[in-house]
Coordinates of C-alpha atoms in Angstrom, one line a residue:
X1 CA 15.8 15.9 6.6
X2 CA 12.4 16.6 5.1
X3 CA 11.0 15.2 1.9
X4 CA 11.9 18.3 -0.1
X5 CA 15.5 18.2 1.0
X6 CA 15.8 14.6 -0.1
X7 CA 14.5 15.5 -3.5
X8 CA 16.7 18.6 -3.8
X9 CA 19.8 16.4 -3.2
X10 CA 18.8 14.4 -6.3
X11 CA 18.1 17.6 -8.3
X12 CA 21.6 18.9 -7.5
X13 CA 23.3 15.6 -8.4
X14 CA 21.2 14.6 -11.4
X15 CA 19.7 17.8 -12.9
X16 CA 20.0 16.6 -16.5
X17 CA 18.9 13.0 -16.0
X18 CA 15.4 11.7 -16.7
X19 CA 13.1 12.0 -13.6
X20 CA 9.6 11.3 -14.8
X21 CA 8.5 9.5 -18.0
X22 CA 4.9 9.7 -19.4
X23 CA 3.2 8.4 -22.5
X24 CA 2.3 11.0 -25.1
X25 CA 0.9 9.6 -28.3
X26 CA 2.8 6.4 -29.0
X27 CA 6.1 7.3 -27.2
X28 CA 7.3 8.0 -23.7
X29 CA 8.4 11.6 -23.1
X30 CA 10.8 12.5 -20.2
X31 CA 11.1 15.3 -17.7
X32 CA 14.5 15.9 -16.2
X33 CA 15.2 16.5 -12.5
X34 CA 15.9 20.1 -13.2
X35 CA 12.7 20.6 -15.1
X36 CA 10.8 18.8 -12.4
X37 CA 12.2 21.1 -9.7
X38 CA 11.3 24.2 -11.8
X39 CA 7.7 22.9 -12.2
X40 CA 7.4 22.3 -8.5
X41 CA 8.5 25.8 -7.6
X42 CA 6.1 27.4 -10.2
X43 CA 3.1 25.4 -9.0
X44 CA 4.0 26.2 -5.4
X45 CA 4.1 29.9 -6.2
X46 CA 0.8 29.6 -8.1
X47 CA -0.9 27.9 -5.2
X48 CA 0.5 30.5 -2.8
X49 CA -0.6 33.4 -4.9
X50 CA -4.1 31.8 -4.9
X51 CA -4.3 31.6 -1.2
X52 CA -2.9 28.3 -0.1
X53 CA -1.1 28.7 3.2
X54 CA 1.2 26.6 5.5
X55 CA -0.9 24.0 7.3
X56 CA -3.7 24.1 4.7
X57 CA -5.1 20.7 3.6
X58 CA -4.8 20.2 -0.2
X59 CA -6.3 17.1 -1.8
X60 CA -5.1 15.3 -5.0
X61 CA -7.8 13.3 -6.8
X62 CA -6.2 11.8 -9.9
X63 CA -4.6 8.7 -11.4
X64 CA -0.8 8.6 -11.6
X65 CA 0.8 11.2 -13.8
X66 CA 3.6 13.9 -13.6
X67 CA 1.1 16.5 -12.4
X68 CA 0.4 14.2 -9.3
X69 CA 4.1 14.2 -8.3
X70 CA 4.6 17.9 -9.1
X71 CA 1.5 18.9 -7.1
X72 CA 2.6 16.6 -4.2
X73 CA 6.0 18.2 -3.8
X74 CA 4.6 21.7 -4.5
X75 CA 2.1 21.4 -1.7
X76 CA 4.7 20.1 0.7
X77 CA 7.1 22.9 -0.1
X78 CA 4.5 25.4 1.1
X79 CA 4.3 23.6 4.5
X80 CA 0.8 22.5 3.5
X81 CA -0.6 19.0 4.0
X82 CA -1.4 16.6 1.1
X83 CA -4.6 14.6 1.3
X84 CA -4.6 11.9 -1.5
X85 CA -7.9 10.5 -2.7
X86 CA -8.3 7.4 -4.7
X87 CA -9.7 8.3 -8.2
X88 CA -11.8 5.2 -8.2
X89 CA -13.9 6.3 -5.1
X90 CA -17.5 7.2 -5.6
X91 CA -18.8 10.7 -5.0
X92 CA -20.0 10.1 -1.4
X93 CA -16.7 8.8 -0.3
X94 CA -14.8 11.6 -1.9
X95 CA -17.1 14.1 -0.1
X96 CA -16.4 12.3 3.2
X97 CA -12.6 12.7 2.9
X98 CA -12.9 16.3 1.8
X99 CA -15.0 17.1 4.8
X100 CA -13.2 14.9 7.3
X101 CA -9.8 16.4 6.4
X102 CA -11.0 20.0 6.1
X103 CA -9.7 20.3 2.6
X104 CA -9.5 23.9 1.3
X105 CA -8.0 23.2 -2.2
X106 CA -8.6 20.3 -4.5
X107 CA -6.4 19.3 -7.4
X108 CA -8.3 16.9 -9.7
X109 CA -7.5 15.0 -12.8
X110 CA -10.3 16.1 -15.1
X111 CA -13.9 17.3 -15.3
X112 CA -15.2 13.8 -14.5
X113 CA -13.4 13.8 -11.1
X114 CA -14.6 17.3 -10.3
X115 CA -18.2 16.4 -11.1
X116 CA -18.0 14.0 -8.1
X117 CA -17.7 17.1 -6.0
X118 CA -20.0 19.5 -7.8
X119 CA -23.2 18.5 -6.0
X120 CA -21.4 18.0 -2.7
X121 CA -19.1 21.0 -2.6
X122 CA -18.0 21.6 1.0
X123 CA -18.1 25.2 2.2
X124 CA -14.4 25.1 3.2
X125 CA -13.3 24.1 -0.3
X126 CA -12.2 27.5 -1.8
X127 CA -10.2 26.5 -4.9
X128 CA -10.0 23.6 -7.4
X129 CA -7.3 22.9 -10.0
X130 CA -8.0 20.7 -13.0
X131 CA -5.0 18.8 -14.5
X132 CA -6.4 18.0 -17.9
X133 CA -9.2 19.4 -20.2
X134 CA -11.3 22.5 -20.0
X135 CA -12.3 23.5 -16.5
X136 CA -15.8 22.7 -15.3
X137 CA -18.1 25.8 -15.5
X138 CA -20.0 25.6 -12.1
X139 CA -19.7 29.1 -10.8
X140 CA -16.8 28.3 -8.5
X141 CA -13.1 29.1 -8.6
X142 CA -11.6 26.4 -10.9
X143 CA -8.3 26.9 -12.6
X144 CA -6.4 24.6 -14.9
X145 CA -3.0 23.2 -14.0
X146 CA -1.5 25.3 -16.8
X147 CA -3.2 28.4 -15.2
X148 CA -1.7 27.7 -11.8
X149 CA 1.8 27.2 -13.2
X150 CA 1.6 30.3 -15.4
X151 CA 0.5 32.4 -12.4
X152 CA 3.4 30.9 -10.4
X153 CA 5.9 31.6 -13.1
X154 CA 4.9 35.2 -13.4
X155 CA 4.8 35.8 -9.6
X156 CA 7.9 33.7 -8.7
X157 CA 10.5 36.5 -9.0
X158 CA 8.6 38.7 -6.6
X159 CA 6.9 36.1 -4.4
X160 CA 8.8 34.8 -1.4
X161 CA 8.5 31.0 -1.3
X162 CA 9.2 29.4 2.1
X163 CA 12.7 28.1 2.6
X164 CA 12.4 24.3 2.3
X165 CA 15.0 23.9 5.0
X166 CA 12.7 25.6 7.5
X167 CA 10.2 22.7 7.2
X168 CA 10.6 20.8 10.5
X169 CA 10.8 17.1 10.2
X170 CA 8.0 16.7 12.8
X171 CA 5.7 18.8 10.6
X172 CA 2.5 17.1 9.3
X173 CA 3.1 16.1 5.7
X174 CA 0.0 14.1 4.7
X175 CA -3.3 12.7 5.9
X176 CA -3.9 9.4 4.2
X177 CA -7.2 7.7 4.6
X178 CA -7.2 4.0 5.2
X179 CA -8.9 2.0 2.4
X180 CA -11.5 0.7 4.8
X181 CA -11.9 -3.1 4.4
X182 CA -14.5 -2.6 7.2
X183 CA -16.0 0.5 8.8
X184 CA -15.3 4.1 8.0
X185 CA -11.9 5.2 6.6
X186 CA -9.7 7.0 9.1
X187 CA -7.3 9.8 8.3
X188 CA -3.7 8.7 9.2
X189 CA -1.5 11.6 10.1
X190 CA 2.1 11.2 8.9
X191 CA 5.0 13.7 9.3
X192 CA 8.0 14.3 7.2
X193 CA 10.1 12.4 9.7
X194 CA 7.7 9.4 9.6
X195 CA 8.2 9.1 5.8
X196 CA 11.8 10.1 5.6
X197 CA 12.9 7.5 8.2
X198 CA 10.9 4.9 6.4
X199 CA 12.6 5.7 3.0
X200 CA 16.1 5.7 4.5
X201 CA 15.6 2.4 6.4
X202 CA 13.9 0.7 3.4
X203 CA 16.7 1.6 1.0
X204 CA 19.2 -0.2 3.2
X205 CA 17.2 -3.4 2.5
X206 CA 16.5 -2.9 -1.2
X207 CA 18.8 -0.3 -2.7
X208 CA 17.8 1.8 -5.7
X209 CA 20.5 3.1 -8.1
X210 CA 20.4 6.3 -10.2
X211 CA 20.4 4.1 -13.3
X212 CA 17.2 2.3 -12.2
X213 CA 13.9 2.8 -14.0
X214 CA 10.6 1.9 -12.3
X215 CA 7.1 1.5 -13.8
X216 CA 4.4 3.1 -11.6
X217 CA 0.9 1.6 -11.8
X218 CA -0.2 1.3 -8.2
X219 CA -2.2 4.3 -7.0
X220 CA -0.1 7.1 -5.6
X221 CA -3.1 7.7 -3.3
X222 CA -1.9 4.7 -1.4
X223 CA 1.1 5.3 0.9
X224 CA 2.9 2.1 -0.4
X225 CA 3.3 3.4 -3.9
X226 CA 4.0 7.0 -2.7
X227 CA 6.7 6.1 -0.2
X228 CA 8.4 3.2 -2.0
X229 CA 7.5 3.9 -5.6
X230 CA 7.9 7.7 -5.6
X231 CA 9.7 9.3 -2.7
X232 CA 12.4 6.5 -2.3
X233 CA 13.0 6.3 -6.1
X234 CA 13.4 10.1 -6.5
X235 CA 15.6 10.4 -3.5
X236 CA 18.1 8.1 -5.3
X237 CA 18.1 10.0 -8.6
X238 CA 16.3 7.1 -10.5
X239 CA 13.5 7.5 -13.0
X240 CA 9.8 6.8 -12.7
X241 CA 7.7 5.9 -15.8
X242 CA 3.9 6.1 -15.4
X243 CA 1.8 3.2 -16.7
X244 CA -1.2 4.0 -18.8
X245 CA -3.4 1.9 -16.6
X246 CA -3.7 -1.7 -15.5
X247 CA -5.1 -2.7 -18.8
X248 CA -1.9 -1.7 -20.6
X249 CA 0.6 -2.8 -18.0
X250 CA 1.9 -5.6 -20.2
X251 CA 2.5 -3.2 -23.1
X252 CA 4.1 -0.6 -20.9
X253 CA 6.5 -3.2 -19.3
X254 CA 7.8 -4.0 -22.7
X255 CA 8.1 -0.3 -23.7
X256 CA 9.8 1.0 -20.4
X257 CA 11.8 -2.1 -19.6
X258 CA 12.0 -1.3 -15.9
X259 CA 14.8 -2.5 -13.7
X260 CA 12.7 -2.3 -10.5
X261 CA 9.0 -3.0 -10.3
X262 CA 6.7 -2.4 -7.4
X263 CA 3.5 -4.4 -7.4
X264 CA 0.8 -6.2 -5.3
X265 CA 0.4 -10.0 -5.2
X266 CA -2.7 -9.9 -7.3
X267 CA -0.8 -9.0 -10.5
X268 CA 1.8 -11.7 -9.8
X269 CA -1.0 -14.2 -9.1
X270 CA -2.6 -13.4 -12.4
X271 CA 0.6 -13.9 -14.3
X272 CA 1.3 -17.2 -12.5
X273 CA -2.2 -18.5 -13.1
X274 CA -2.0 -17.6 -16.8
X275 CA 1.3 -19.5 -17.2
X276 CA -0.1 -22.5 -15.4
X277 CA -3.1 -22.5 -17.7
X278 CA -0.9 -22.3 -20.8
X279 CA 1.4 -25.0 -19.5
X280 CA -1.5 -27.4 -18.8
X281 CA -2.4 -27.2 -22.5
X282 CA 0.9 -28.7 -23.4
X283 CA 0.7 -32.5 -23.4
X284 CA 2.3 -34.2 -20.5
X285 CA 4.8 -36.2 -22.5
X286 CA 6.1 -33.0 -24.2
X287 CA 6.6 -31.4 -20.8
X288 CA 8.9 -34.4 -20.0
X289 CA 11.0 -34.4 -23.1
X290 CA 11.2 -30.7 -23.9
X291 CA 12.8 -27.8 -22.0
X292 CA 9.4 -26.2 -21.4
X293 CA 10.5 -24.6 -18.1
X294 CA 13.4 -22.8 -19.9
X295 CA 11.0 -21.5 -22.5
X296 CA 8.5 -20.3 -19.9
X297 CA 11.2 -18.5 -17.9
X298 CA 12.5 -16.8 -21.1
X299 CA 9.0 -15.7 -22.1
X300 CA 8.3 -14.4 -18.6
X301 CA 11.5 -12.3 -18.3
X302 CA 10.8 -10.8 -21.8
X303 CA 7.2 -10.0 -20.7
X304 CA 8.6 -7.9 -17.8
X305 CA 10.9 -6.0 -20.2
X306 CA 14.0 -8.2 -19.9
X307 CA 15.9 -5.9 -17.4
X308 CA 14.3 -6.5 -14.0
X309 CA 16.7 -6.6 -11.1
X310 CA 14.0 -7.3 -8.6
X311 CA 10.3 -7.0 -7.9
X312 CA 8.9 -5.5 -4.7
X313 CA 5.6 -7.0 -3.5
X314 CA 3.5 -5.5 -0.8
X315 CA -0.1 -4.5 0.2
X316 CA -1.1 -8.1 0.8
X317 CA 0.3 -11.6 1.4
X318 CA 2.1 -13.5 -1.4
X319 CA 2.2 -17.3 -1.6
X320 CA 5.6 -18.8 -1.2
X321 CA 5.0 -21.0 -4.3
X322 CA 4.6 -17.9 -6.5
X323 CA 7.6 -16.1 -5.0
X324 CA 9.8 -19.2 -5.6
X325 CA 8.4 -19.5 -9.2
X326 CA 9.4 -16.0 -10.1
X327 CA 12.8 -16.3 -8.4
X328 CA 13.6 -19.5 -10.5
X329 CA 12.6 -17.5 -13.6
X330 CA 15.3 -14.9 -12.8
X331 CA 12.8 -12.4 -11.5
X332 CA 13.4 -12.3 -7.7
X333 CA 10.5 -11.1 -5.7
X334 CA 11.1 -9.4 -2.3
X335 CA 8.0 -9.3 -0.2
X336 CA 7.5 -6.6 2.5
X337 CA 4.9 -5.8 5.0
X338 CA 3.4 -2.6 6.4
X339 CA 0.4 -0.5 6.9
X340 CA -0.7 3.1 6.3
X341 CA -0.1 3.9 10.0
X342 CA 3.6 3.1 9.6
X343 CA 4.4 5.1 6.5
X344 CA 4.1 2.1 5.5
X345 CA 7.1 -0.3 5.7
X346 CA 7.5 -2.4 8.9
X347 CA 9.4 -5.5 7.5
X348 CA 11.1 -6.4 4.3
X349 CA 13.2 -9.2 2.8
X350 CA 16.7 -8.0 2.2
X351 CA 18.4 -8.0 -1.2
X352 CA 19.8 -11.5 -2.0
X353 CA 18.4 -12.7 1.4
X354 CA 14.8 -13.4 0.6
X355 CA 12.9 -16.1 2.4
X356 CA 9.7 -16.9 0.4
X357 CA 6.6 -17.2 2.5
X358 CA 7.7 -14.5 4.9
X359 CA 7.7 -10.7 4.8
X360 CA 11.3 -10.5 5.9
X361 CA 12.8 -8.9 9.0
X362 CA 12.0 -5.5 10.6
X363 CA 13.7 -2.6 8.8
X364 CA 16.4 -0.7 10.8
X365 CA 15.0 1.4 13.6
X366 CA 11.7 -0.5 13.8
X367 CA 10.9 -2.7 16.8
X368 CA 8.3 -5.5 16.8
X369 CA 6.8 -7.8 19.4
X370 CA 4.0 -10.4 19.6
X371 CA 1.1 -9.9 22.1
X372 CA -0.2 -12.9 24.0
X373 CA -2.8 -13.6 21.3
X374 CA -0.2 -13.5 18.5
X375 CA -0.9 -9.9 17.3
X376 CA 2.1 -8.1 15.9
X377 CA 2.8 -4.8 17.6
X378 CA 5.2 -2.1 16.3
X379 CA 7.2 0.9 17.6
X380 CA 9.5 3.2 15.6
X381 CA 10.1 6.6 14.0
X382 CA 7.7 5.6 11.1
X383 CA 4.7 5.2 13.4
X384 CA 1.9 7.8 12.7
X385 CA 1.0 10.7 14.9
X386 CA -2.6 9.4 15.2
X387 CA -5.9 9.6 13.3
X388 CA -7.1 13.1 12.3
X389 CA -9.9 14.3 14.5
X390 CA -10.3 10.9 16.0
X391 CA -8.6 10.7 19.5
X392 CA -10.6 7.8 20.7
X393 CA -9.7 5.7 17.6
X394 CA -6.0 6.7 18.1
X395 CA -6.0 5.6 21.7
X396 CA -7.6 2.3 20.9
X397 CA -4.9 1.6 18.3
X398 CA -2.0 2.0 20.8
X399 CA -1.2 -0.1 23.8
X400 CA -0.8 1.5 27.2
X401 CA 3.0 1.5 26.8
X402 CA 2.9 3.1 23.4
X403 CA 3.1 0.2 20.9
X404 CA 1.0 0.3 17.7
X405 CA -1.5 -2.6 17.3
X406 CA -1.3 -3.8 13.7
X407 CA -4.3 -6.0 13.9
X408 CA -2.4 -8.8 12.2
X409 CA -1.6 -12.3 13.7
X410 CA 2.0 -13.2 13.0
X411 CA 4.7 -15.7 13.7
X412 CA 8.5 -15.0 14.0
X413 CA 11.2 -17.5 13.2
X414 CA 14.9 -16.7 13.0
X415 CA 13.9 -13.0 12.9
X416 CA 11.7 -13.5 9.8
X417 CA 8.1 -12.5 10.2
X418 CA 5.2 -14.5 8.7
X419 CA 1.8 -12.9 8.7
X420 CA -0.9 -15.5 9.4
X421 CA -4.0 -13.3 8.8
X422 CA -5.9 -10.2 10.0
X423 CA -7.0 -10.7 13.5
X424 CA -10.5 -9.7 12.7
X425 CA -10.6 -12.2 9.8
X426 CA -9.9 -15.2 12.0
X427 CA -12.9 -17.6 11.8
X428 CA -14.0 -18.9 15.2
X429 CA -16.1 -22.0 14.5
X430 CA -19.0 -23.2 16.6
X431 CA -16.8 -26.1 17.5
X432 CA -14.3 -23.8 19.1
X433 CA -11.7 -24.2 16.4
X434 CA -9.9 -21.2 14.9
X435 CA -9.3 -20.9 11.2
X436 CA -7.0 -18.4 9.4
X437 CA -8.6 -17.9 6.0
X438 CA -5.8 -16.3 4.1
X439 CA -3.5 -19.4 3.6
X440 CA -6.4 -21.5 2.5
X441 CA -7.8 -18.8 0.2
X442 CA -4.3 -18.2 -1.3
X443 CA -3.8 -21.9 -1.9
X444 CA -7.2 -22.1 -3.7
X445 CA -6.5 -19.1 -5.9
X446 CA -3.3 -20.6 -7.2
X447 CA -5.5 -22.6 -9.4
X448 CA -5.7 -21.1 -12.9
X449 CA -9.4 -21.7 -12.9
X450 CA -10.3 -19.8 -9.7
X451 CA -9.9 -16.0 -9.6
X452 CA -11.2 -15.3 -6.0
X453 CA -11.9 -17.3 -2.9
X454 CA -13.5 -16.0 0.3
X455 CA -13.6 -18.4 3.2
X456 CA -16.6 -18.1 5.6
X457 CA -17.7 -20.0 8.7
X458 CA -17.5 -17.6 11.7
X459 CA -19.7 -19.1 14.4
X460 CA -20.8 -21.9 12.0
X461 CA -20.2 -25.6 12.5
X462 CA -18.0 -25.9 9.4
X463 CA -16.0 -23.8 6.9
X464 CA -17.4 -23.0 3.4
X465 CA -16.3 -20.6 0.7
X466 CA -17.4 -18.2 -2.0
X467 CA -15.7 -18.8 -5.3
X468 CA -15.3 -16.6 -8.4
X469 CA -14.0 -18.7 -11.3
X470 CA -11.6 -17.4 -13.9
X471 CA -14.1 -17.3 -16.7
X472 CA -11.4 -16.7 -19.4
X473 CA -9.8 -19.9 -18.3
X474 CA -13.1 -21.7 -18.3
X475 CA -14.1 -20.5 -21.8
X476 CA -12.4 -23.4 -23.7
X477 CA -14.1 -25.9 -21.5
X478 CA -17.5 -24.2 -22.0
X479 CA -16.9 -24.2 -25.8
X480 CA -15.9 -27.9 -25.8
X481 CA -19.2 -28.8 -24.1
X482 CA -21.3 -26.3 -26.1
X483 CA -22.4 -24.4 -23.0
X484 CA -22.9 -21.1 -24.9
X485 CA -22.0 -17.7 -23.4
X486 CA -24.1 -17.5 -20.3
X487 CA -21.9 -17.8 -17.2
X488 CA -24.8 -19.0 -15.1
X489 CA -25.2 -22.0 -17.4
X490 CA -21.5 -22.7 -17.1
X491 CA -21.7 -22.7 -13.3
X492 CA -24.6 -25.2 -13.4
X493 CA -22.8 -27.6 -15.8
X494 CA -21.2 -30.8 -14.5
X495 CA -17.9 -30.3 -16.4
X496 CA -17.3 -26.9 -14.8
X497 CA -18.6 -27.9 -11.4
X498 CA -16.5 -31.0 -11.3
X499 CA -13.3 -29.1 -12.4
X500 CA -13.8 -26.4 -9.7
X501 CA -14.5 -29.1 -7.1
X502 CA -11.3 -30.9 -8.0
X503 CA -9.2 -27.8 -7.9
X504 CA -10.5 -26.8 -4.5
X505 CA -10.0 -30.3 -3.1
X506 CA -6.4 -30.4 -4.4
X507 CA -5.6 -27.0 -2.9
X508 CA -7.1 -27.7 0.5
X509 CA -6.1 -31.3 1.1
X510 CA -2.9 -30.2 2.9
X511 CA -4.9 -28.4 5.6
X512 CA -6.6 -29.9 8.6
X513 CA -10.0 -31.4 8.1
X514 CA -11.8 -28.6 10.0
X515 CA -10.0 -26.0 7.8
X516 CA -11.2 -27.4 4.5
X517 CA -14.3 -25.9 2.9
X518 CA -17.1 -28.4 2.9
X519 CA -19.3 -26.4 0.5
X520 CA -19.1 -23.5 -1.9
X521 CA -21.1 -20.9 -3.7
X522 CA -20.1 -20.1 -7.2
X523 CA -20.4 -16.5 -8.2
X524 CA -21.0 -15.4 -11.7
X525 CA -19.6 -11.9 -11.4
X526 CA -16.0 -10.9 -10.7
X527 CA -15.2 -8.8 -7.6
X528 CA -14.3 -5.2 -8.4
X529 CA -13.6 -1.9 -6.9
X530 CA -16.5 -0.3 -8.8
X531 CA -18.9 -2.7 -7.2
X532 CA -17.3 -2.0 -3.7
X533 CA -16.0 -5.6 -3.4
X534 CA -12.3 -4.6 -3.4
X535 CA -10.3 -1.9 -1.8
X536 CA -8.2 0.4 -4.1
X537 CA -5.3 -1.9 -3.2
X538 CA -7.3 -4.9 -4.5
X539 CA -8.0 -6.5 -1.1
X540 CA -11.4 -8.1 -0.6
X541 CA -13.8 -6.2 1.6
X542 CA -15.0 -9.2 3.6
X543 CA -17.8 -7.3 5.4
X544 CA -19.2 -6.1 2.0
X545 CA -19.0 -9.5 0.5
X546 CA -20.8 -11.2 3.4
X547 CA -23.6 -8.7 3.3
X548 CA -23.9 -8.7 -0.5
X549 CA -24.1 -12.5 -0.8
X550 CA -25.8 -13.2 2.5
X551 CA -28.9 -14.9 1.0
X552 CA -26.7 -17.3 -1.1
X553 CA -24.6 -18.1 2.0
X554 CA -27.7 -18.9 4.1
X555 CA -29.1 -21.0 1.3
X556 CA -25.8 -23.0 1.1
X557 CA -25.7 -23.6 4.9
X558 CA -29.4 -24.7 4.7
X559 CA -28.4 -27.3 2.1
X560 CA -30.6 -25.8 -0.6
X561 CA -28.1 -24.9 -3.3
X562 CA -24.3 -25.3 -3.2
X563 CA -21.3 -27.0 -4.7
X564 CA -20.2 -29.9 -2.4
X565 CA -16.4 -30.0 -1.8
X566 CA -15.3 -32.0 1.3
X567 CA -19.0 -32.6 2.2
X568 CA -19.4 -35.9 3.9
X569 CA -23.2 -35.8 3.2
X570 CA -22.7 -36.0 -0.5
X571 CA -21.7 -39.4 -1.8
X572 CA -20.5 -38.1 -5.2
X573 CA -17.6 -36.2 -3.6
X574 CA -14.2 -37.8 -3.4
X575 CA -13.0 -37.4 0.2
X576 CA -10.5 -40.2 0.4
X577 CA -7.6 -37.8 0.5
X578 CA -6.1 -39.4 -2.6
X579 CA -4.2 -37.1 -4.9
X580 CA -6.3 -35.8 -7.8
X581 CA -5.0 -35.5 -11.4
X582 CA -4.1 -32.0 -12.5
X583 CA -7.1 -30.2 -14.1
X584 CA -7.6 -31.1 -17.7
X585 CA -5.0 -33.9 -17.5
X586 CA -5.5 -37.7 -17.9
X587 CA -5.5 -40.1 -15.1
X588 CA -2.2 -41.8 -14.3
X589 CA -1.5 -44.9 -16.4
X590 CA -1.8 -48.3 -14.9
X591 CA 1.4 -49.8 -13.5
X592 CA 3.4 -51.6 -16.2
X593 CA 1.3 -50.2 -19.1
X594 CA 3.5 -49.6 -22.1
X595 CA 3.6 -46.2 -23.6
X596 CA 3.6 -45.7 -27.4
X597 CA 6.9 -44.7 -29.0
X598 CA 5.5 -42.2 -31.6
X599 CA 5.2 -39.2 -29.2
X600 CA 8.9 -39.3 -28.5
X601 CA 9.7 -39.6 -32.2
X602 CA 7.5 -36.5 -32.9
X603 CA 9.0 -34.5 -30.0
X604 CA 11.9 -33.2 -32.2
X605 CA 9.5 -31.8 -34.7
X606 CA 7.2 -30.3 -32.1
X607 CA 10.1 -28.8 -30.2
X608 CA 10.8 -26.4 -33.0
X609 CA 7.2 -25.4 -33.3
X610 CA 6.9 -24.9 -29.5
X611 CA 10.0 -22.7 -29.3
X612 CA 8.6 -20.4 -32.0
X613 CA 5.3 -20.2 -30.2
X614 CA 6.8 -19.3 -26.8
X615 CA 9.4 -16.9 -28.1
X616 CA 7.1 -15.0 -30.4

């Protein structure tokens, strides 16, 4: 089957059921499966009438919306090839993809997105379609989405659209450019068969029901959201609601009340850190005598809408502690693993069989093996056809016997796969020791006071790190010590530096001595996509970070300016390995010291107040 046939099956079975939900004004509006199919055919006819032919490359440059999904299926129904582009990319990267993929038609969200192309318009780009707003007046053929649909509706009775059954499963469906954590993005060629096989295999692991509702906030430009969050959901007759953006995700969760939620670890980490921060504010004796855990779990479930059956996490590694925390709260998280080159799913935890800290087992039809150096290699029907116009890169990505090199170091136990780190991210110290950064970085960022951690030390004598504090969490501490609003002042103050040091030491004490960061540089600015620090899937671009903060790194290693962590040369640093008190909490009482009785007497009164605060 091809992707259109999968959708048509849902249209035939659920024509009157909601398919897409989008916010208009203050309320969500719905599009049924029947209406969705009609819109696809009209847009397809409009594009055909304007010259789009089978095999043409058509780009979509937009945030998630119904027009994205309609355009996606309309392009595919013509036998053309979809080229998704992240709407957060700057103009020069948009231009690179348009040229690299030989795009002849661009479907863009609005005038702001089209302006990225105006000064860099490739000669092979013949047509542009604008989803929202008045079209840009730049002397080129630019139509609105409404124009294209009106043209298609008028021409549809006399225009012969291709029979979707004639689309072969080995036909190229999409060219998805890798997010490029290092180097130039490559165009991954995926066929209908690659994606359909991945959908069908993934659904045997995590089934979706026609009654399910999902909330889409990850970019459809990424194959994870497109395959798992769009194609798989619509092939089951379920409904997709589009979030208004990451800044409104909490509000939209409460409005939509999804039953299935697809996300990346970063969002779950933020939620977890926020809860830890709020919990730490509750006096310790209250946490002992009151059912704080029950209150937190209730509040958390309500925050996700109250109907979640399960959460899918992918795109990066998720700490086992966080997965277990959500599971205990009644929000089971199923972690999977994949890459753009595999359409994307390779492994997934099965429904009711999750093993936190792993990415599950290979999905049906996919084979895996470990190379001598521990690299995970893959073979299966979901593996790409290659990189567009890059035969040498394609050849280098496959072994001589046809296995795809993932570039990830992995371990396998009882069939469950655990990803250690990216092969290229492994730090080889001057001492000959190898350090996998991700487990250490992940442990450090479990602290509610640390937003980002980047381990460094390749070809150095010891490991160090770059740290971005969570400034919102530090604000009460800054206020308590009258530090003002200047973050640079905060990072030079002893209360903040001492707190960050303790948090890193606590997080890293379970690792070997050579793996623990000895020194750190504190950064005053958050990492962002706009600054080029993060990929659109919120992964850190290590190469960019190392270049951007090169002077600070060299200064740290030279001993000029740094925060000492496990630094044996600094006598003020505690390196005894003794457990440190939780941040913001008092030291343990001396053995035998009597505790006052009044806190327990007051617990009953405070319990009622606490319940009202958490439930509100």
